[in-house]
mmCIF file of C-alpha atoms in Angstrom:
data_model
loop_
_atom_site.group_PDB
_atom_site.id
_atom_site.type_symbol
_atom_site.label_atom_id
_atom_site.label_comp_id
_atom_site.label_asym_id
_atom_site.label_seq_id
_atom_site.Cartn_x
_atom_site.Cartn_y
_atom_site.Cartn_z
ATOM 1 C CA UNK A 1 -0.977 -5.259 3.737
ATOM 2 C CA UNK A 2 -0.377 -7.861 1.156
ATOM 3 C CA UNK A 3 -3.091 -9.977 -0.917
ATOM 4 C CA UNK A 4 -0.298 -12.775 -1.268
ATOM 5 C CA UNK A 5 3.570 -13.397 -1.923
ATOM 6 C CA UNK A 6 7.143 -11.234 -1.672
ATOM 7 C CA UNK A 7 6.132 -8.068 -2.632
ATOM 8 C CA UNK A 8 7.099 -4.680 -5.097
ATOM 9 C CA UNK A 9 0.313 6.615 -12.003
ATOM 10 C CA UNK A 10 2.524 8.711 -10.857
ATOM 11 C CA UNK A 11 2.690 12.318 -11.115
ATOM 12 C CA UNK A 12 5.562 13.823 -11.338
ATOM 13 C CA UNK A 13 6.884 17.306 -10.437
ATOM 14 C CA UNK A 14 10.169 16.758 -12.027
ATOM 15 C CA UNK A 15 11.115 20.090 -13.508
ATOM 16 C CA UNK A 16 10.682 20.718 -16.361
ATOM 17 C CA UNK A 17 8.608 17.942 -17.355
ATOM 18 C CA UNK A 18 5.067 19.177 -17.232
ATOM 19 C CA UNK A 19 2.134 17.242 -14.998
ATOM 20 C CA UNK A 20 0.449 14.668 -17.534
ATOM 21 C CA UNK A 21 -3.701 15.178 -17.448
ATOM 22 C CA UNK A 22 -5.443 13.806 -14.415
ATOM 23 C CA UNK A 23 -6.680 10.100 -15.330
ATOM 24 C CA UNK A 24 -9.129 9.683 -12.588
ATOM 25 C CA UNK A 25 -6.770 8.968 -9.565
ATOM 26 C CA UNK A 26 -7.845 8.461 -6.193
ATOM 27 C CA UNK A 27 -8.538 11.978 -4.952
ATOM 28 C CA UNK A 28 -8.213 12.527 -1.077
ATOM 29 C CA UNK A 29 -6.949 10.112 1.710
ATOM 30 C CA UNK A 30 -10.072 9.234 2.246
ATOM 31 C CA UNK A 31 -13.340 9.693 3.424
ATOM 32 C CA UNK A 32 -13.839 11.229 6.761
ATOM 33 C CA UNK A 33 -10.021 11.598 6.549
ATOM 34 C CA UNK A 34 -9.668 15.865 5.773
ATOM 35 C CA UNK A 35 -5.941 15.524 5.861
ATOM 36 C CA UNK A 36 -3.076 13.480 5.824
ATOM 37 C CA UNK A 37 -2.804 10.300 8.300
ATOM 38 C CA UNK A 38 -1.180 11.358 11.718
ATOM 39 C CA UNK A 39 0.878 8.751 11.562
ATOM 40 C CA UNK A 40 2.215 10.656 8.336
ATOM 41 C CA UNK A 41 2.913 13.198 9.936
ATOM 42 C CA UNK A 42 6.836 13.075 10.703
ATOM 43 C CA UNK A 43 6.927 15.885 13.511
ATOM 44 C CA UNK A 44 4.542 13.657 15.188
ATOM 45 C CA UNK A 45 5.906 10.236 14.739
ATOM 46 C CA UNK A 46 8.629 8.298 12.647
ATOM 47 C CA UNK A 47 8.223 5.915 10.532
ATOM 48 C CA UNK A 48 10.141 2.830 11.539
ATOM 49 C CA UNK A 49 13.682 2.375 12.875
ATOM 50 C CA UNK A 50 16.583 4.925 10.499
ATOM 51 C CA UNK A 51 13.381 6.555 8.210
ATOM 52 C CA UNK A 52 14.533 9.999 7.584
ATOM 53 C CA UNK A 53 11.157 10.665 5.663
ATOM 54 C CA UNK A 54 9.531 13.706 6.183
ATOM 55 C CA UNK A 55 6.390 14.731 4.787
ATOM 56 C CA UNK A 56 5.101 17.590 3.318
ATOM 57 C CA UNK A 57 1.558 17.548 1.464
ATOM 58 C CA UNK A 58 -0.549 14.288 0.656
ATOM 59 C CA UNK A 59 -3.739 14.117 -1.378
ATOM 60 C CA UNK A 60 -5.271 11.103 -2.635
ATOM 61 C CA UNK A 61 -3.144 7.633 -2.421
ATOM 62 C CA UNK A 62 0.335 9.313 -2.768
ATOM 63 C CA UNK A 63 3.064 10.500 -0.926
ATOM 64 C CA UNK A 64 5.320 13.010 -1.172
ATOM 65 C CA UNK A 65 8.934 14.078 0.148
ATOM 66 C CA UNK A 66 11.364 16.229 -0.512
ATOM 67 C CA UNK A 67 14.482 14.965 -2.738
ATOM 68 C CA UNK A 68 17.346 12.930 -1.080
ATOM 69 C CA UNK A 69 19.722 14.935 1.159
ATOM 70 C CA UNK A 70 22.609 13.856 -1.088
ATOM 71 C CA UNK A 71 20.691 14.752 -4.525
ATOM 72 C CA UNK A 72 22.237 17.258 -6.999
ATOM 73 C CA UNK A 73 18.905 18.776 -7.669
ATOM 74 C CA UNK A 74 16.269 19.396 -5.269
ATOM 75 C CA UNK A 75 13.270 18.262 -7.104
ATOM 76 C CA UNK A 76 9.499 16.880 -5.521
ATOM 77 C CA UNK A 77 8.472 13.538 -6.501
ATOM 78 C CA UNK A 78 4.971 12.263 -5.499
ATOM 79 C CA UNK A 79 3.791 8.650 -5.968
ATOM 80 C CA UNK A 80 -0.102 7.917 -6.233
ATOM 81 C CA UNK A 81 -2.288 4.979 -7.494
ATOM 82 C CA UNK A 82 -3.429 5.105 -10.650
ATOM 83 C CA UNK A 83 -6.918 4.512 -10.394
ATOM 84 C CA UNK A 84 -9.692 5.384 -7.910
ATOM 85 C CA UNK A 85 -11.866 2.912 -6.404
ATOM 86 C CA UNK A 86 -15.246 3.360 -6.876
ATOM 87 C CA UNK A 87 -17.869 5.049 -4.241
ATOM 88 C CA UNK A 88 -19.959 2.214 -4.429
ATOM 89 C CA UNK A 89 -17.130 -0.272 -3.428
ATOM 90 C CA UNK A 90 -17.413 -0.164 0.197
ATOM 91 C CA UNK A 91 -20.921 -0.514 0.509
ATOM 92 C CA UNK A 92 -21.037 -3.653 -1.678
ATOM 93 C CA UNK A 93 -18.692 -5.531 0.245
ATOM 94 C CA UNK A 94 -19.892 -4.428 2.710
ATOM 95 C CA UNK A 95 -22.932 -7.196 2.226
ATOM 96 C CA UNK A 96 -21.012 -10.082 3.185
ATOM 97 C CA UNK A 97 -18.654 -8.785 6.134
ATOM 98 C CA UNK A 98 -17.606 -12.446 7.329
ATOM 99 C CA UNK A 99 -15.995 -12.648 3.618
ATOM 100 C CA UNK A 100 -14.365 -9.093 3.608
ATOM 101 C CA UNK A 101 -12.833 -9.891 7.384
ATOM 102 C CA UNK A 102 -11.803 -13.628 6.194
ATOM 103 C CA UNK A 103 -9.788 -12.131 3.419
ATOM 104 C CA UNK A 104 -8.025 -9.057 5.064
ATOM 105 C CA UNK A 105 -6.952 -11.382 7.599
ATOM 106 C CA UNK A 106 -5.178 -13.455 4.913
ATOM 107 C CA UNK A 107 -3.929 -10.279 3.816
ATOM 108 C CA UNK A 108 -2.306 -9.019 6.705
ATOM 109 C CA UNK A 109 -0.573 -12.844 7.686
ATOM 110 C CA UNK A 110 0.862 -12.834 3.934
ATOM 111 C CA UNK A 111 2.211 -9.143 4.606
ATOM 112 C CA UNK A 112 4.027 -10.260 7.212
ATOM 113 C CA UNK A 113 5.474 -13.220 5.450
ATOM 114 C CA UNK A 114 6.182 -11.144 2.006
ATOM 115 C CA UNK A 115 8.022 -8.422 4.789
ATOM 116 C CA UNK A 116 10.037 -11.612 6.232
ATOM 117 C CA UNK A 117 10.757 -12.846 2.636
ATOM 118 C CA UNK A 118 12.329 -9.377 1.770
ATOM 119 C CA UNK A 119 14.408 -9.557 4.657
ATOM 120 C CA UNK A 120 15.528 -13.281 4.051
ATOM 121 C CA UNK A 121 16.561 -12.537 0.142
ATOM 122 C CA UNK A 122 17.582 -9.306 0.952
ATOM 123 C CA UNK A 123 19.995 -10.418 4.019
ATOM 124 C CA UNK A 124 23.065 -8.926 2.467
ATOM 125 C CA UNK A 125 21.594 -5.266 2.716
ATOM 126 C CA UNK A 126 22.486 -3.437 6.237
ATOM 127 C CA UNK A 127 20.091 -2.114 8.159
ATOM 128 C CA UNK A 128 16.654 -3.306 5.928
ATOM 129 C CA UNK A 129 15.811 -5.982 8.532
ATOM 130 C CA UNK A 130 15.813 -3.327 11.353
ATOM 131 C CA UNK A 131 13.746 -1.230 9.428
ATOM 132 C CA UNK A 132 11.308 -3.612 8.463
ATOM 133 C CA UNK A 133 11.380 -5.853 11.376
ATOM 134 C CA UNK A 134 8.385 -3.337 12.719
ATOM 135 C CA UNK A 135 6.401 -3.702 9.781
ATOM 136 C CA UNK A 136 6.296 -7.433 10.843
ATOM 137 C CA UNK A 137 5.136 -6.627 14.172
ATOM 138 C CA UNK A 138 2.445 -4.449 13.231
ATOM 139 C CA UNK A 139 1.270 -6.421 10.473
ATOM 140 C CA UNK A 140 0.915 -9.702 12.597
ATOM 141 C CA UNK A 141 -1.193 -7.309 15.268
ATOM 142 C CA UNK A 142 -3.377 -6.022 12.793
ATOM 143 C CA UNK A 143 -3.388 -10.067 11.953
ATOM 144 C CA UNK A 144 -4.561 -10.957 15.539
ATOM 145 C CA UNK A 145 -7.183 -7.383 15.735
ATOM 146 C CA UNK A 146 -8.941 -8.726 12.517
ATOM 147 C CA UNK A 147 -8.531 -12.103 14.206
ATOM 148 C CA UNK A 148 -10.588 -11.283 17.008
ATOM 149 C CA UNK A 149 -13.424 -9.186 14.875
ATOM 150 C CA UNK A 150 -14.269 -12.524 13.204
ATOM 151 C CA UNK A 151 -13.975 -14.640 16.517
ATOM 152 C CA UNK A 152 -16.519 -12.308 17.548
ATOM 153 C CA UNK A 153 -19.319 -12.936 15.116
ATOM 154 C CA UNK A 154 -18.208 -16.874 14.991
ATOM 155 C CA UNK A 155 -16.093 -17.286 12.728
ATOM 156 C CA UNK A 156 -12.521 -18.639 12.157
ATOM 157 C CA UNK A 157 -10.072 -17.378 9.642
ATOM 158 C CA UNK A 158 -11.489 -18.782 6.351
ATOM 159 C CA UNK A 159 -10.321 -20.321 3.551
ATOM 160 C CA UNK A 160 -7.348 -18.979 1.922
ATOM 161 C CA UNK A 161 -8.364 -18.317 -1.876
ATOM 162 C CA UNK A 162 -6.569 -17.065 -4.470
ATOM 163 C CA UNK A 163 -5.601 -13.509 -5.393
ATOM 164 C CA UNK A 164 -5.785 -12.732 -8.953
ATOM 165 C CA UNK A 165 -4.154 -9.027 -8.206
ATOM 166 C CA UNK A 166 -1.746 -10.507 -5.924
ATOM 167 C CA UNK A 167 -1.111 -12.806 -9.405
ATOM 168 C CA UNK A 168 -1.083 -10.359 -11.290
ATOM 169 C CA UNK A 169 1.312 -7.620 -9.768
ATOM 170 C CA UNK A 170 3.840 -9.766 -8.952
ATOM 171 C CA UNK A 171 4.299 -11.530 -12.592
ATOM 172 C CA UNK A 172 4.982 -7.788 -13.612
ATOM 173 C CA UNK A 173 7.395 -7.722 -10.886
ATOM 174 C CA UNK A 174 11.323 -8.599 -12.577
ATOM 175 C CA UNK A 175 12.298 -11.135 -11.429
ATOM 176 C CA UNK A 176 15.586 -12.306 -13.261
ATOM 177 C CA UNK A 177 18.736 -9.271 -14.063
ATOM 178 C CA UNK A 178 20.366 -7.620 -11.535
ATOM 179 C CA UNK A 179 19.941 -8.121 -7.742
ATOM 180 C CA UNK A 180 19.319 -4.151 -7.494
ATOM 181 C CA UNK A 181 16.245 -4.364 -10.486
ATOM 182 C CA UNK A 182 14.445 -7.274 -8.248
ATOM 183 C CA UNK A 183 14.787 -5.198 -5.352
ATOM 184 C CA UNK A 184 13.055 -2.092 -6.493
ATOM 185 C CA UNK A 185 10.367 -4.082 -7.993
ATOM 186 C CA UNK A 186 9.327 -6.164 -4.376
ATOM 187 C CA UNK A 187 9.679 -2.717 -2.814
ATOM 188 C CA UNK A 188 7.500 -0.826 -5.426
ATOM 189 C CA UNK A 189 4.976 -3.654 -6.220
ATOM 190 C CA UNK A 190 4.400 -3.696 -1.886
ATOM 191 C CA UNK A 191 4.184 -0.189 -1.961
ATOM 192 C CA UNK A 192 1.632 -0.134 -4.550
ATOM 193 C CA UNK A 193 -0.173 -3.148 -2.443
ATOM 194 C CA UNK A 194 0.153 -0.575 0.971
ATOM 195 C CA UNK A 195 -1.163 2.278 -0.733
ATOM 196 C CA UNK A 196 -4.498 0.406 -2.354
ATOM 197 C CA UNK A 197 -5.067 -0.922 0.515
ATOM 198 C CA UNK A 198 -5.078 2.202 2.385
ATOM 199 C CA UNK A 199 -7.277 3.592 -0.072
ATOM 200 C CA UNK A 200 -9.876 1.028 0.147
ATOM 201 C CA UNK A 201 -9.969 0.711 4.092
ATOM 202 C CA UNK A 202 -10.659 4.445 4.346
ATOM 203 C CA UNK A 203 -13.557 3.929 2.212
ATOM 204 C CA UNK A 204 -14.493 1.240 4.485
ATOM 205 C CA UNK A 205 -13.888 3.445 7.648
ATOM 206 C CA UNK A 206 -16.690 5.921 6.125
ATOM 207 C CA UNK A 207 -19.181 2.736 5.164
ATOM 208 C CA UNK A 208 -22.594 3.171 7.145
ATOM 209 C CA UNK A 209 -23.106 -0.339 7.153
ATOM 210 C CA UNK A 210 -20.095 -1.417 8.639
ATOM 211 C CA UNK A 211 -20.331 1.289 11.412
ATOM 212 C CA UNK A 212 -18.983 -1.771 14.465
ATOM 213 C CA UNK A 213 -15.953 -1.965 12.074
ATOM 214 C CA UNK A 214 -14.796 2.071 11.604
ATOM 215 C CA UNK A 215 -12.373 2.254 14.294
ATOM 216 C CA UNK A 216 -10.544 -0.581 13.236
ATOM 217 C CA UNK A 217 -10.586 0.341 9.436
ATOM 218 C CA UNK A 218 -9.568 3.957 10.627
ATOM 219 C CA UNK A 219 -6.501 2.923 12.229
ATOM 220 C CA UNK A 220 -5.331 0.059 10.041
ATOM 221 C CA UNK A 221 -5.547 2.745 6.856
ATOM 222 C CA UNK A 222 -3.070 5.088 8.603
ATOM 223 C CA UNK A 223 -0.607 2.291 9.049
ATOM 224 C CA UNK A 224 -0.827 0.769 5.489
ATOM 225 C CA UNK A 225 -0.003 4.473 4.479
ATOM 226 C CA UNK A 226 2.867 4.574 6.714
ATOM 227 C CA UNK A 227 4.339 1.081 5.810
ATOM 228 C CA UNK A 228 3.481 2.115 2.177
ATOM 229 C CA UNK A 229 6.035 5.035 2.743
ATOM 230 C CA UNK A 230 8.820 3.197 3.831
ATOM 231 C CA UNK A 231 8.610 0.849 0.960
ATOM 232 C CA UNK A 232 8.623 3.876 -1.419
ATOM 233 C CA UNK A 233 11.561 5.587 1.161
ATOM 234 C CA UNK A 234 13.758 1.930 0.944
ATOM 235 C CA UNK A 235 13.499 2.309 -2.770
ATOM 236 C CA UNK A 236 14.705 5.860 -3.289
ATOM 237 C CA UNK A 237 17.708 5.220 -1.123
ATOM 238 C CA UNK A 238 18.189 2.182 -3.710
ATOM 239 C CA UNK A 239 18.549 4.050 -6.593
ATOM 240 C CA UNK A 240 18.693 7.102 -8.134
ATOM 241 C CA UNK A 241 15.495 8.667 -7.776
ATOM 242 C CA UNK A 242 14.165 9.322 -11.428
ATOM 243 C CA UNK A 243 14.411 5.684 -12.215
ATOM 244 C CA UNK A 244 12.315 4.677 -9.142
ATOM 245 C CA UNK A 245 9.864 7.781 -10.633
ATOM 246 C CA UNK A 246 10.295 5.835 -13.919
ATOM 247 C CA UNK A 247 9.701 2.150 -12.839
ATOM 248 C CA UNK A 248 6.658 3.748 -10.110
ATOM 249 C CA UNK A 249 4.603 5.334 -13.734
ATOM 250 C CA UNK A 250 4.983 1.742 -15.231
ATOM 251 C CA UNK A 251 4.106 -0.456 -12.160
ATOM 252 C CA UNK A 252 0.974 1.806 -11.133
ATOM 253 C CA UNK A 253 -0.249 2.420 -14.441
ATOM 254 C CA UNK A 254 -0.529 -1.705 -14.585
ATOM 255 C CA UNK A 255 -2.032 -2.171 -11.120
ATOM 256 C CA UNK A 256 -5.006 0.123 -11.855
ATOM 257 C CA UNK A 257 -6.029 -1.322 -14.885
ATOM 258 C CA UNK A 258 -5.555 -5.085 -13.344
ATOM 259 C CA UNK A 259 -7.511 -3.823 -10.361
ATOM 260 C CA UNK A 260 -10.372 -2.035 -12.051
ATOM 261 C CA UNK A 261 -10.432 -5.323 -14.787
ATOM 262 C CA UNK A 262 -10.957 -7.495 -11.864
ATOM 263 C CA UNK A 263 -14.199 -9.053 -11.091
ATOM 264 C CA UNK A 264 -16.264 -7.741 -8.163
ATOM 265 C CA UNK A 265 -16.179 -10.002 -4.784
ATOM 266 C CA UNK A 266 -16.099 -9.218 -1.104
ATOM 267 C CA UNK A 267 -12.388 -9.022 -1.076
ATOM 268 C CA UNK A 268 -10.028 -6.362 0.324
ATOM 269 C CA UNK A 269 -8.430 -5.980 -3.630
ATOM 270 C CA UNK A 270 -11.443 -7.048 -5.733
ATOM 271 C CA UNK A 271 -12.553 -5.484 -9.160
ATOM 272 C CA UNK A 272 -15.737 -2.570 -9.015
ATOM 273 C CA UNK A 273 -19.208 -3.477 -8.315
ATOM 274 C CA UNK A 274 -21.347 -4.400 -10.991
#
C-alpha cells in the first residue's frame, strides 16, 4: 500500500560485521499475529508470478531470506523498519474511523498506480510487469473491500489530502544517475511503504474499538507483507546484495525518523499520538 506516487534500519547478519544495538524497532508482526503471515510462508503459497523467495524466520517488520542462489557467499540479510509505532496509535485513530477508511482507500488506489508507474518506466526490464501485474490486482481489491466498508457507514471515498511521508520518502528517493540507482530506490522506498503499512494494520487488527474492522485489517496486513517482499526480492535480483543492504540502512533509518516527526492524524502513515 502506498500513501502517494511511484514508489522505493536494517540489521544485518553479514559476517563478520557485528549486529548494531537495537534502536527500538518494531518488535513482532503484530499483535494477535504469534508468527509470521501465512501468506509468508513459501511452502504454503508463492509470492507472485517467477518469486523464488523463500522464507525462513520473521520478527517484527522485516523479512528475511537466504542469499541469492548465484551468490559467492551464503550470507542472511534481514530488512526491518526502523522505528516502532507506538501502542497507543491504533486506538487514537481509531476515534475517527470514517477518516482512517477515507485515507487507506487513497492508499491502496495510489499503490496500484505507483505499481503501474514502475511497470511503465521500467518497460525495458523482462518479466517485472508479470510479476507485479498481481500486485495491481490485489491492490485495486483491497481498493474496492475498503470501498465497500465506507459505503457501509455512508460514506464515499473522501477527499484526497496530502501525504507528508509519501513527500517525504520519495524526495529521498534518487532520482537522476543511472537507470539501475532509480530503480532500487522506487523498489526500496515501496518496500519500506509495504512494510509500515503492515505494521500499522496489525495494530489495527488487535484495536478493541475497531472490532467490525479486524478481519479486514487481518488480511490486508498479510498481503502488504507479501507485496513488501517482492519489492525487497525485485531489488536483490537488481543488484548485488550488500549494496541493496547498504541503500535499505540509509532509506529506513530516514523513514522512521520522518514518520515518528510527523504530526498525529487519523491517517494510515501519520506521526504518534500526542
Amino acid at each position: 500500500m502506498s500513501p502517494g506516487g511511484p514508489a522505493g534500519g536494517l540489521r544485518r547478519a553479514l559476517p563478520p560485521r557485528a549486529r548494531r544495538p537495537d534502536r527500538g524497532r518494531a518488535g513482532r508482526w503484530g499483535r494477535g499475529l504469534s508468527a509470521a503471515p501465512v501468506a509468508l510462508r513459501f511452502a504454503q503459497r508463492r509470492l507472485h508470478h517467477g518469486a523464488r523467495l523463500r522464507h525462513r524466520t520473521v520478527r517484527g517488520a522485516r523479512a528475511r531470506w537466504p542469499a541469492r542462489a548465484d551468490a559467492a557467499v551464503t550470507c542472511a540479510v534481514s530488512y526491518e523498519l526502523d522505528w516502532a509505532t507506538p501502542p497507543g496509535w491504533a486506538d487514537a485513530v481509531a476515534r475517527q474511523p470514517l477518516a482512517l477508511l477515507s485515507d487507506h482507500a487513497h492508499c491502496e488506489l495510489k499503490a496500484a498506480a505507483s505499481a503501474m508507474t514502475l511497470i511503465k518506466r521500467s518497460s525495458d526490464r523482462p518479466g517485472l510487469a508479470l510479476r507485479l501485474m498481481p500486485l495491481v490486482r490485489e491492490e485495486t481489491e483491497h481498493l474496492q473491500r475498503v470501498l465497500r466498508e465506507l459505503d457501509a457507514r455512508g460514506a464515499g471515498l473522501g477527499e484526497d489530502l496530502p501525504s507528508p511521508y509519501a513527500r517525504g520518502l520519495l524526495s529521498a528517493a534518487r532520482r537522476g544517475g543511472p537507470p539501475d540507482v532509480v530503480f532500487l530506490d522506487s523498489l526500496l522506498v515501496s518496500a519500506l511503504i509495504e512494510l509500515r503499512s503492515h505494521e500499522r494494520m496489525a495494530a489495527l487488527a488487535d484495536c478493541e474499538a475497531l472490532a467490525s474492522l479486524a478481519p479486514l485489517y487481518r488480511s490486508l496486513c498479510e498481503a502488504e507483507a507479501r507485496h513488501g517482499s517482492l519489492f525487497l526480492q525485485l531489488a536483490r535480483e537488481s543488484t548485488d546484495e550488500r549494496c541493496v543492504a547498504a541503500r535499505w540502512d540509509e532509506l529506513a533509518a530516514l523513514e522512521g525518523r520522518l514518520i515518528a516527526g510527523l504530526p498525529f492524524a487519523p491517517r494510515m502513515h501519520s506521526g504518534p499520538p500526542p
